[in-house]
XYZ file of C-alpha atoms in Angstrom:
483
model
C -9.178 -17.356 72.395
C -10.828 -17.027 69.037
C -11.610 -20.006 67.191
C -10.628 -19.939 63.383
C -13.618 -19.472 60.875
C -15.033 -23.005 59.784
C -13.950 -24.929 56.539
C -10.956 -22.892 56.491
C -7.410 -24.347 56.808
C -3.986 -23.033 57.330
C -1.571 -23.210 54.743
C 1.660 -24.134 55.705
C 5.166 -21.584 55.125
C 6.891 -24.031 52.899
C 3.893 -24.566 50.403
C 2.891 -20.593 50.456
C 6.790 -20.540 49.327
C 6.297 -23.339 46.433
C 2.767 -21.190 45.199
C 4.923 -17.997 45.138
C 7.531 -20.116 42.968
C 4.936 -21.266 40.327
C 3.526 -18.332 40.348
C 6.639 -16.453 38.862
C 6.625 -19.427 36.674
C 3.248 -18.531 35.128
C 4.127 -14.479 34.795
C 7.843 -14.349 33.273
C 7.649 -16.079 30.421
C 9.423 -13.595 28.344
C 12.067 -12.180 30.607
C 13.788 -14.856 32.319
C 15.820 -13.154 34.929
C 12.076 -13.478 36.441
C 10.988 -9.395 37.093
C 7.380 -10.215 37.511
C 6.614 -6.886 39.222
C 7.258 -5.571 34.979
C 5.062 -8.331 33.436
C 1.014 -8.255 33.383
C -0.632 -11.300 34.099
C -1.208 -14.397 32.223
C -3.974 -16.680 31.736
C -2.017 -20.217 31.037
C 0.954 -21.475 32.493
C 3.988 -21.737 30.559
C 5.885 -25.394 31.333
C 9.840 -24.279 32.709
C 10.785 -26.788 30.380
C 9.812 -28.287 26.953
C 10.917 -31.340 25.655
C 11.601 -31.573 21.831
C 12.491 -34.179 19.677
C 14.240 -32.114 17.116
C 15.441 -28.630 19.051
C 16.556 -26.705 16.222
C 13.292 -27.458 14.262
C 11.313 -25.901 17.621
C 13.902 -22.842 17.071
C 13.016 -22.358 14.049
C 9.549 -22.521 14.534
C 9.527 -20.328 17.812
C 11.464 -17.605 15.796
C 8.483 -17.931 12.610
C 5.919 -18.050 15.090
C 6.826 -14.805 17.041
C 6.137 -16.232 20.028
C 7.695 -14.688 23.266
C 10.933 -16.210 24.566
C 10.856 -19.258 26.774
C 11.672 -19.285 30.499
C 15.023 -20.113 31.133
C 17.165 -20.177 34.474
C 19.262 -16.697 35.207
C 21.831 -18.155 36.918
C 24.148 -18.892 33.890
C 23.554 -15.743 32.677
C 23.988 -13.953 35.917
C 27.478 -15.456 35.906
C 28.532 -14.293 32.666
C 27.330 -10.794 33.208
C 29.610 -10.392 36.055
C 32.685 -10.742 34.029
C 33.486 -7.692 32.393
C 34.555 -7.801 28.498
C 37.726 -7.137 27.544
C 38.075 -4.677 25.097
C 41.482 -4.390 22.317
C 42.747 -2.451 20.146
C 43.943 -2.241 16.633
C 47.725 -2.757 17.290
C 46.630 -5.720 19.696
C 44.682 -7.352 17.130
C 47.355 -7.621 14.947
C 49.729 -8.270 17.467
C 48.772 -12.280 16.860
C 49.172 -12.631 13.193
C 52.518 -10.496 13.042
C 54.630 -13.735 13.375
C 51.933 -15.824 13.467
C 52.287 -19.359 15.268
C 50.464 -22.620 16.700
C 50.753 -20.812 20.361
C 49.227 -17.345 18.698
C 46.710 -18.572 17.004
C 45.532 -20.456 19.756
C 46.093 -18.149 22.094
C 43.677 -15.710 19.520
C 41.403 -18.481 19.630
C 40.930 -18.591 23.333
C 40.215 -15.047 23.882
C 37.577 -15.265 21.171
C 36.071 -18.047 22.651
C 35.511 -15.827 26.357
C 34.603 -12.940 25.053
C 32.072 -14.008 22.652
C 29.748 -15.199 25.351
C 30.690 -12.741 27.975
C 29.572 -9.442 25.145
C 26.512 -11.588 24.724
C 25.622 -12.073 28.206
C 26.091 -8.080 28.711
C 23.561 -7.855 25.936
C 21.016 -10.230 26.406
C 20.711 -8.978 30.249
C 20.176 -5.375 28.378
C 17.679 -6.493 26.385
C 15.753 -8.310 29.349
C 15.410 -4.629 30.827
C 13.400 -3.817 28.200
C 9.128 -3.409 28.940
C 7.532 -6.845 28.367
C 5.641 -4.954 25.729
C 8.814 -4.207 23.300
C 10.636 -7.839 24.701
C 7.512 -9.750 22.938
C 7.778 -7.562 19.569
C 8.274 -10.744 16.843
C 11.670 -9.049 15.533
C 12.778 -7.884 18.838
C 12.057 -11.572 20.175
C 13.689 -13.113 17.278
C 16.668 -11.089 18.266
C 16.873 -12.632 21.721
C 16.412 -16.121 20.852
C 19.209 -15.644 18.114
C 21.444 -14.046 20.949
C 20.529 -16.639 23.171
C 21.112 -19.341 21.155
C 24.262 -18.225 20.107
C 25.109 -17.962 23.919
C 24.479 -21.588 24.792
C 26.430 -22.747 22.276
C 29.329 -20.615 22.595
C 29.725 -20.675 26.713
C 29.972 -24.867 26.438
C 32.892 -24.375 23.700
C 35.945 -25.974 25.994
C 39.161 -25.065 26.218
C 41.173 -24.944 22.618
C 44.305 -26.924 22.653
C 45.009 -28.221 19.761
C 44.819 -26.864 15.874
C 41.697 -29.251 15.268
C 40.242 -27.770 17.968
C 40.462 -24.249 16.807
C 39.031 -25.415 13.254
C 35.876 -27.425 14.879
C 35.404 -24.198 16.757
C 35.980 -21.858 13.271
C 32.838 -23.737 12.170
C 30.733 -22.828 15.143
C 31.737 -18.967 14.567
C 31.197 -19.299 10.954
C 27.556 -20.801 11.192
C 26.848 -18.037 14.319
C 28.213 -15.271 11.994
C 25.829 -16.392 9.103
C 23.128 -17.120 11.367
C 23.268 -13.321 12.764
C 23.074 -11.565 9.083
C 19.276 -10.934 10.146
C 19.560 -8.962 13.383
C 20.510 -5.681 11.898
C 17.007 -5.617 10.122
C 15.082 -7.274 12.890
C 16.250 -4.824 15.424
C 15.530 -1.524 13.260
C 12.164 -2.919 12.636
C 11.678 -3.848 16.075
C 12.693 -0.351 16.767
C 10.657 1.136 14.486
C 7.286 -0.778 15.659
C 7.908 0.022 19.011
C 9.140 3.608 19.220
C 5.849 5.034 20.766
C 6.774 2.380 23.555
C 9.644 3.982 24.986
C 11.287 7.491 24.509
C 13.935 8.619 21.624
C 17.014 8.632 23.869
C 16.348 5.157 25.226
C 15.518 3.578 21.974
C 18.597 5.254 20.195
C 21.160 4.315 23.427
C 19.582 0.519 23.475
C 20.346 0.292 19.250
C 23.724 1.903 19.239
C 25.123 -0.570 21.973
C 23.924 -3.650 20.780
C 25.312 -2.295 16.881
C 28.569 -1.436 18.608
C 28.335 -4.714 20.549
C 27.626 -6.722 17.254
C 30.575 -4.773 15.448
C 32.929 -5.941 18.251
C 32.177 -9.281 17.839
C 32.431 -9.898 14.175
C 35.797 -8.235 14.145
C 37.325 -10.617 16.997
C 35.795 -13.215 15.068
C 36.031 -12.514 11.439
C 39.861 -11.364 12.677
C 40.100 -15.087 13.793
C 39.016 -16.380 11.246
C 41.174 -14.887 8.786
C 44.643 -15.923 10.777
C 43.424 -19.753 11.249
C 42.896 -19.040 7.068
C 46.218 -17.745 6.981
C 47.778 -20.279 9.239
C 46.563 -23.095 6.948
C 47.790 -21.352 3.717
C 50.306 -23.152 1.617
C 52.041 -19.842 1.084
C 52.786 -19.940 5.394
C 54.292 -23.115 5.349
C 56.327 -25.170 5.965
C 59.053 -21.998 6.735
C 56.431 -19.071 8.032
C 59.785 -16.702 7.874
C 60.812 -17.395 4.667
C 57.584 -16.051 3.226
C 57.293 -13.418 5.698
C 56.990 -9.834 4.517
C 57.674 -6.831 7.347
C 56.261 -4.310 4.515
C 52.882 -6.294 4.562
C 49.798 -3.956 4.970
C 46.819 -6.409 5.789
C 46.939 -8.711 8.837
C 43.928 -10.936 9.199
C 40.972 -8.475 8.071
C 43.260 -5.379 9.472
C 45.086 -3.010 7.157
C 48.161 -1.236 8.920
C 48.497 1.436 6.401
C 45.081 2.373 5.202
C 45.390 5.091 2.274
C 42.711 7.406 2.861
C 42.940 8.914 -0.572
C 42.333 5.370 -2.283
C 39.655 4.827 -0.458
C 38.065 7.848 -0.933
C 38.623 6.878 -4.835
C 37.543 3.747 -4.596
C 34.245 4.671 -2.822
C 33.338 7.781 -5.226
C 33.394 5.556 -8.129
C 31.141 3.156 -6.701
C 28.721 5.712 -5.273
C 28.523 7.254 -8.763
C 27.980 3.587 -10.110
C 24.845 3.259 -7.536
C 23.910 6.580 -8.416
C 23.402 5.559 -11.981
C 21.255 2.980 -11.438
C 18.685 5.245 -9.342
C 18.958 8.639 -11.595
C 19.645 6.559 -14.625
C 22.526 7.091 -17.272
C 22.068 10.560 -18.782
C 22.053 12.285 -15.700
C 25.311 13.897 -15.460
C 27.052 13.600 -11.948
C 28.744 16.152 -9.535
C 32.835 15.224 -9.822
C 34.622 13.995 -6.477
C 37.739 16.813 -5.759
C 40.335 15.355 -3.480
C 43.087 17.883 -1.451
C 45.055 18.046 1.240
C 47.435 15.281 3.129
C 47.004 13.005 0.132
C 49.747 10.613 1.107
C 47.797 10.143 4.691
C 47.619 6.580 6.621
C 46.462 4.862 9.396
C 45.685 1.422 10.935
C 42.075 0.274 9.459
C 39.136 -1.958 9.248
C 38.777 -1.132 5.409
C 35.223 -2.672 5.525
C 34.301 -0.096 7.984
C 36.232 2.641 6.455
C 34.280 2.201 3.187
C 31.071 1.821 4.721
C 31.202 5.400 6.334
C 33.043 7.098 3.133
C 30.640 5.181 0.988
C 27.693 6.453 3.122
C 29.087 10.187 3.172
C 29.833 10.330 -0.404
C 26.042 8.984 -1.537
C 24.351 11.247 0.511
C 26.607 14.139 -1.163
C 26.609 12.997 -4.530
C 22.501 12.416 -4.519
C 21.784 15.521 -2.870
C 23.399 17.370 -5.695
C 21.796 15.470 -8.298
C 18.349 16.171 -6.923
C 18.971 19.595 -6.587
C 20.316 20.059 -9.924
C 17.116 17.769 -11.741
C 17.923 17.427 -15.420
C 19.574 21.058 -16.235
C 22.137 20.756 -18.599
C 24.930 22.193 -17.114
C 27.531 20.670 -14.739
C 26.475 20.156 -11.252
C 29.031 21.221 -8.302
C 31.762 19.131 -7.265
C 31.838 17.300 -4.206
C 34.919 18.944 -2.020
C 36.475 16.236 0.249
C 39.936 17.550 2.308
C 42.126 14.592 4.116
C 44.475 16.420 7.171
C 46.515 14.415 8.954
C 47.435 15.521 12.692
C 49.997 13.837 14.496
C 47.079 11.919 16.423
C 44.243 11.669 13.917
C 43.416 11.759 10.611
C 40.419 13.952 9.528
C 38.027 13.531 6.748
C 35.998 16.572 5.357
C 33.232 15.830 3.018
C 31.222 19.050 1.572
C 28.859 19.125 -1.114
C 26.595 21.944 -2.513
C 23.288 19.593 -2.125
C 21.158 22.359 -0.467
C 21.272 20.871 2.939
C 19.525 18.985 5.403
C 15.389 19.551 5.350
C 13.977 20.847 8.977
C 11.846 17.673 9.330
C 14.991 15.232 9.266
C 17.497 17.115 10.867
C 16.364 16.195 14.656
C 16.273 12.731 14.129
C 19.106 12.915 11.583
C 20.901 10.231 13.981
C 17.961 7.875 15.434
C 17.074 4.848 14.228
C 13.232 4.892 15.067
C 11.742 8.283 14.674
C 11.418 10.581 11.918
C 8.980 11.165 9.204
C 9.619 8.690 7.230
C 10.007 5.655 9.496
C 6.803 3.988 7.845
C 8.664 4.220 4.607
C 11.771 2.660 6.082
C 9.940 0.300 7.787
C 8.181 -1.436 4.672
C 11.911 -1.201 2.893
C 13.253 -3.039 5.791
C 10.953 -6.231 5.126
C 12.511 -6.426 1.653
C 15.673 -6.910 3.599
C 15.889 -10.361 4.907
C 20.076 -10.358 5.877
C 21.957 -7.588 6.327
C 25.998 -7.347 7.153
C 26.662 -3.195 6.853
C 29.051 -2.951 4.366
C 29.641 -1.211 1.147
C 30.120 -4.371 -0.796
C 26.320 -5.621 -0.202
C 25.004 -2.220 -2.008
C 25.171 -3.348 -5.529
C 23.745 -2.217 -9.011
C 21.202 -4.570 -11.099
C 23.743 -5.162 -13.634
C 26.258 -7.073 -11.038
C 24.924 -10.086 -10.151
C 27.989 -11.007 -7.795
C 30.280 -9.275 -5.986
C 33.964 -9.811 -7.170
C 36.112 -10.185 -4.248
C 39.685 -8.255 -4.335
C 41.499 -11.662 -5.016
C 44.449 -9.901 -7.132
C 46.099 -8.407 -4.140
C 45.874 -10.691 -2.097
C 47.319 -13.859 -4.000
C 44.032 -15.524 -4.261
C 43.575 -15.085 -0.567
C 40.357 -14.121 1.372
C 38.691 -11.013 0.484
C 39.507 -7.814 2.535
C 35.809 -6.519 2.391
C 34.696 -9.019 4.990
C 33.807 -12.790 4.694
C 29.702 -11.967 4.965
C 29.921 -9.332 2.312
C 29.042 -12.120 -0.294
C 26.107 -13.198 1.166
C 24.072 -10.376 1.468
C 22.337 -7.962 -0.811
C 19.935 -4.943 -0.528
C 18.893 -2.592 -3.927
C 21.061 0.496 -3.903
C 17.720 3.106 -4.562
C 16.448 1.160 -1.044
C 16.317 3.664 1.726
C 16.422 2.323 5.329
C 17.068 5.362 7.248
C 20.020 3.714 9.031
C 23.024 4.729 6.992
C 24.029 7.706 8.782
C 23.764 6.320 12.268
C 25.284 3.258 11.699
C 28.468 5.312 10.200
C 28.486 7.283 13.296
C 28.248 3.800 15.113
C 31.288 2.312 12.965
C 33.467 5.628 13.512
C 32.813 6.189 17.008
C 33.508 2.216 18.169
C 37.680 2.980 17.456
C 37.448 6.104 19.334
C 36.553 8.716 15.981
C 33.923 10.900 15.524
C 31.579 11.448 13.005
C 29.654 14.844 12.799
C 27.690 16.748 10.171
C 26.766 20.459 9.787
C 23.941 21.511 7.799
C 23.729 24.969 6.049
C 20.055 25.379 4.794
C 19.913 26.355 1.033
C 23.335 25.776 0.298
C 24.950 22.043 1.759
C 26.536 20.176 4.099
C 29.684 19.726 5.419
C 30.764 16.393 7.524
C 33.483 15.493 9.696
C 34.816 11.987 9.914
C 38.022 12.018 12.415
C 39.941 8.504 12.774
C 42.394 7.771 15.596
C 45.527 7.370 13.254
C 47.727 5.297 15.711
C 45.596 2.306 16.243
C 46.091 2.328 19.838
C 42.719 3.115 21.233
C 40.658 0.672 22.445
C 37.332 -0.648 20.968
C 34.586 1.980 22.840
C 31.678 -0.562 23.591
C 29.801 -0.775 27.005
C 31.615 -3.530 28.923
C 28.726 -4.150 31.840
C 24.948 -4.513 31.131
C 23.049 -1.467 31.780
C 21.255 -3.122 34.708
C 22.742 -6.089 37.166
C 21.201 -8.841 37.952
C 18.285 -8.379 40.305
C-alpha cells in the first residue's frame, strides 16, 4: 500500500465544504445571488456583514463612493421572484376610487404594498444577470442599492388594516418615490458608459423593462396616493354620495375621458414656449393644424399622454425651425390628424422638418448608441433628478411650475405629484425622449412609430387603446431564475 507523501495532511469533507463557502464569500461581492463562475477574482475579502452605527449614513456613503454592492443573502429575494406581478388595467385602477370607501382604499393599499416589492424583486434579479463589469459601473450600482433599499423596506411593510396604517405607509411610498427621481439619469448614463460592454439589443431590452417597470410602479403608487388624498378631503366627507359626481373625469391621477384635441393644444403651446427660449423670440414658428375626430376620448394617464405629444410636437416644431434658419417667410405647419376607431384612437403627427439624418436613424430608439452619446452623456450629469414628464421641461423665465389647481378645487395636481420637484433646461438634449415615449405608449398596449422621408419630413404614429381595458404590458418574471 502506498504511504502518503510526508508533511502532508488530509483535509477533512466538511472543512473542504466551509473553504468552498468562504471562498464564494470573497468572489461575489457585487452579485449576491453568488454566480462566481461570472466574477474575476479578488484580492481582499469582503465581511458578509457590516455593522454600522448609523445605516443610512453608510448608504449614502456607499452610493457617493461608487463602491460595488454588498453581499447579501438570495434567499429573500429568491422568494419574491417566484411570485409573479400582477398586472391592471386602466378601468381596474379606477375601479377603487369610483365609490371610494375605508374597505377600497385599503384594499388599494394592500395590493400596492405586494406588488411593489414583488416588480422590484423581478428587477433587481435582472439586473444581477448583468456582467460584473457593467453591475460595478458607479450609476448602474447606485441603481441597485436604490432598488434594493427600497426592497427591504417595502417587503417588511405588514399587513394594512386600519386608515393610520395606510397613511404611515403613504409616507414610506412618498419618501421611495422622491428617493427614485435619480434612476432615470443614473441608468442612461450607466448605459451609456457601458455600451461597448454588451451588445445594442441587450442594452436597449435591459433599459426598456426596468423604464416600463419603474412606470408601473409610480402609477400604482402615485394612483394610491391620490385616493388616500381624496379620501381625507373635506369635500368627501362626512356624506361621500352627496358630493359624488358620476360625470367626473379624473379618478386618482386617471382621466376617464381624455380629450385628445386639448391635449394636443395644450402641448403645442408649450412646445412653442420651449422653442422660444432655444431659437429666441424673433424666430417665427411653424403653426400646429389640428383635423379629424376632434371630439375623440379615451381613458388616460394625462402625464404620460403629454409627455409623448409634448415629445412629438418638439421634435416637429424644431426640425422646421432649423430647416427654415432665419428666412423671412412663414415656415410649414405642423399637420397633426386624431381618428378614432372603435378600438383605438390614433395620433398622426407630420411636419415638413426635412427628416431624420442617416447617422441617427438606426439608433433612433436606443438609449446607448449613436453619435452623439458623448454629448448626451455630459448633458446627463447636469441632470441630477429626473421624473419624465412634460411639466419638468420649463423655460428660464418660470421659475415654478403652476400646478392645474383651478379644475380641480384646489386639489392635487393632475401632472403628477414629482413633477414639482424636478427640472432639466428645455435646449438640454439627452437622447432619451423618443424612446422613453415609445416606452410610455407601448406600457398600455399602444404603439408608437415614426417614418422618415429624407429631404422632406416625418410622419409619426401614436395609437392609444381607447377602452382602457388592456392591461399594463411589463415583464412579470425576471429574465433569468434563480440559480
Amino acid at each position: 500500500m502506498q504511504q502518503p507523501l510526508p508533511h502532508t495532511t488530509r483535509t477533512h469533507p466538511r472543512l473542504k465544504k466551509i473553504r468552498r463557502i468562504e471562498h464564494c464569500f470573497t468572489t461575489t461581492s457585487a452579485l449576491p445571488h453568488g454566480r462566481s463562475a461570472m466574477l474575476p477574482p479578488v484580492t481582499r475579502r469582503v465581511p458578509t456583514t457590516v455593522r454600522v452605527k448609523h445605516p443610512h449614513l453608510y448608504h449614502e456613503k456607499r452610493l457617493a463612493s461608487g463602491a460595488p454592492p454588498p453581499w447579501r443573502p438570495a434567499a429573500i429575494l429568491d422568494e419574491w421572484v417566484q411570485r409573479e406581478a400582477r398586472p391592471i388595467s386602466l378601468r381596474q385602477l379606477t375601479f377603487f376610487g369610483r365609490t371610494l370607501t375605508e374597505n377600497r382604499l385599503l384594499s388599494s393599499a394592500n395590493y400596492v404594498r405586494t406588488e411593489l416589492p414583488t416588480r422590484l424583486a423581478h428587477r433587481l434579479r435582472d439586473m444581477q444577470t448583468l456582467p460584473y463589469v457593467v453591475v460595478t459601473n458607479p450609476h448602474m450600482s447606485h441603481v441597485y442599492e436604490l432598488y434594493y433599499k427600497a426592497f427591504e423596506t417595502l417587503r417588511k411593510v405588514r399587513e394594512i388594516k386600519t386608515v393610520d396604517d395606510n397613511d404611515r405607509y403613504c409616507k414610506i411610498i412618498t419618501e421611495t418615490l422622491q428617493e427614485h427621481l435619480t434612476v432615470i439619469p443614473k441608468l442612461a448614463m450607466g448605459i451609456i458608459e457601458c455600451q461597448s460592454l454588451m451588445k445594442p439589443q441587450e442594452t436597449d431590452k435591459f433599459m426598456n423593462t426596468l423604464l416600463r417597470s419603474r412606470i408601473s410602479r409610480r402609477v400604482i403608487a402615485e394612483q394610491h396616493l391620490a385616493l388616500t388624498e381624496t379620501f381625507h378631503a373635506p369635500w368627501h366627507f362626512p356624506d361621500a354620495k352627496q358630493y359624488q359626481d358620476p360625470s367626473a373625469e379624473l379618478i386618482g391621477d386617471v382621466f376617464l375621458r381624455c380629450n385628445a384635441k386639448e391635449v394636443i393644444e395644450e402641448c403645442s403651446q408649450r412646445a412653442k414656449s420651449l422653442a422660444r427660449e432655444a431659437f429666441g423670440s424673433a424666430r417665427v414658428l411653424p403653426e400646429v393644424n389640428l383635423e379629424g375626430h376632434l371630439n375623440a376620448t379615451f381613458p388616460y394617464i394625462l402625464s404620460h399622454l403629454q409627455y409623448i405629444i409634448g415629445e412629438l410636437l418638439r421634435n416637429s416644431i424644431e426640425a422646421v425651425v432649423e430647416r427654415c434658419g432665419h428666412l423671412p417667410s412663414n415656415p410649414a405647419p405642423v399637420e397633426v390628424l386624431i381618428c378614432e376607431a372603435p378600438q383605438h384612437v390614433i395620433i398622426r403627427i407630420s411636419d415638413q422638418g426635412g427628416g431624420i439624418p442617416k447617422d441617427i436613424l438606426p439608433n433612433l430608439w436606443s438609449f446607448g448608441k449613436g453619435p452623439r452619446s458623448h454629448i448626451h452623456l455630459e448633458n446627463l450629469e447636469r441632470v441630477p433628478r429626473m421624473a419624465a414628464t412634460m411639466q419638468e421641461l420649463k423655460p428660464s423665465t418660470t421659475s415654478t411650475n403652476k400646478p392645474a389647481q383651478d379644475a380641480n378645487d384646489g386639489r392635487r395636481p393632475v401632472d403628477g405629484s414629482l413633477s414639482s420637484l424636478t427640472y432639466r433646461p428645455p435646449n438640454l438634449r439627452l437622447g432619451m425622449g423618443l424612446p422613453m415615449s415609445r416606452v410610455y405608449a407601448e406600457y398600455w398596449a399602444g404603439s408608437l412609430e415614426l417614418h422618415s422621408l429624407e429631404g422632406y419630413g416625418v410622419d409619426a404614429f401614436l395609437t392609444i387603446s381607447k377602452l382602457g381595458n388592456k392591461n399594463e404590458q411589463l415583464s412579470t418574471r425576471a429574465s433569468m431564475d434563480a440559480v
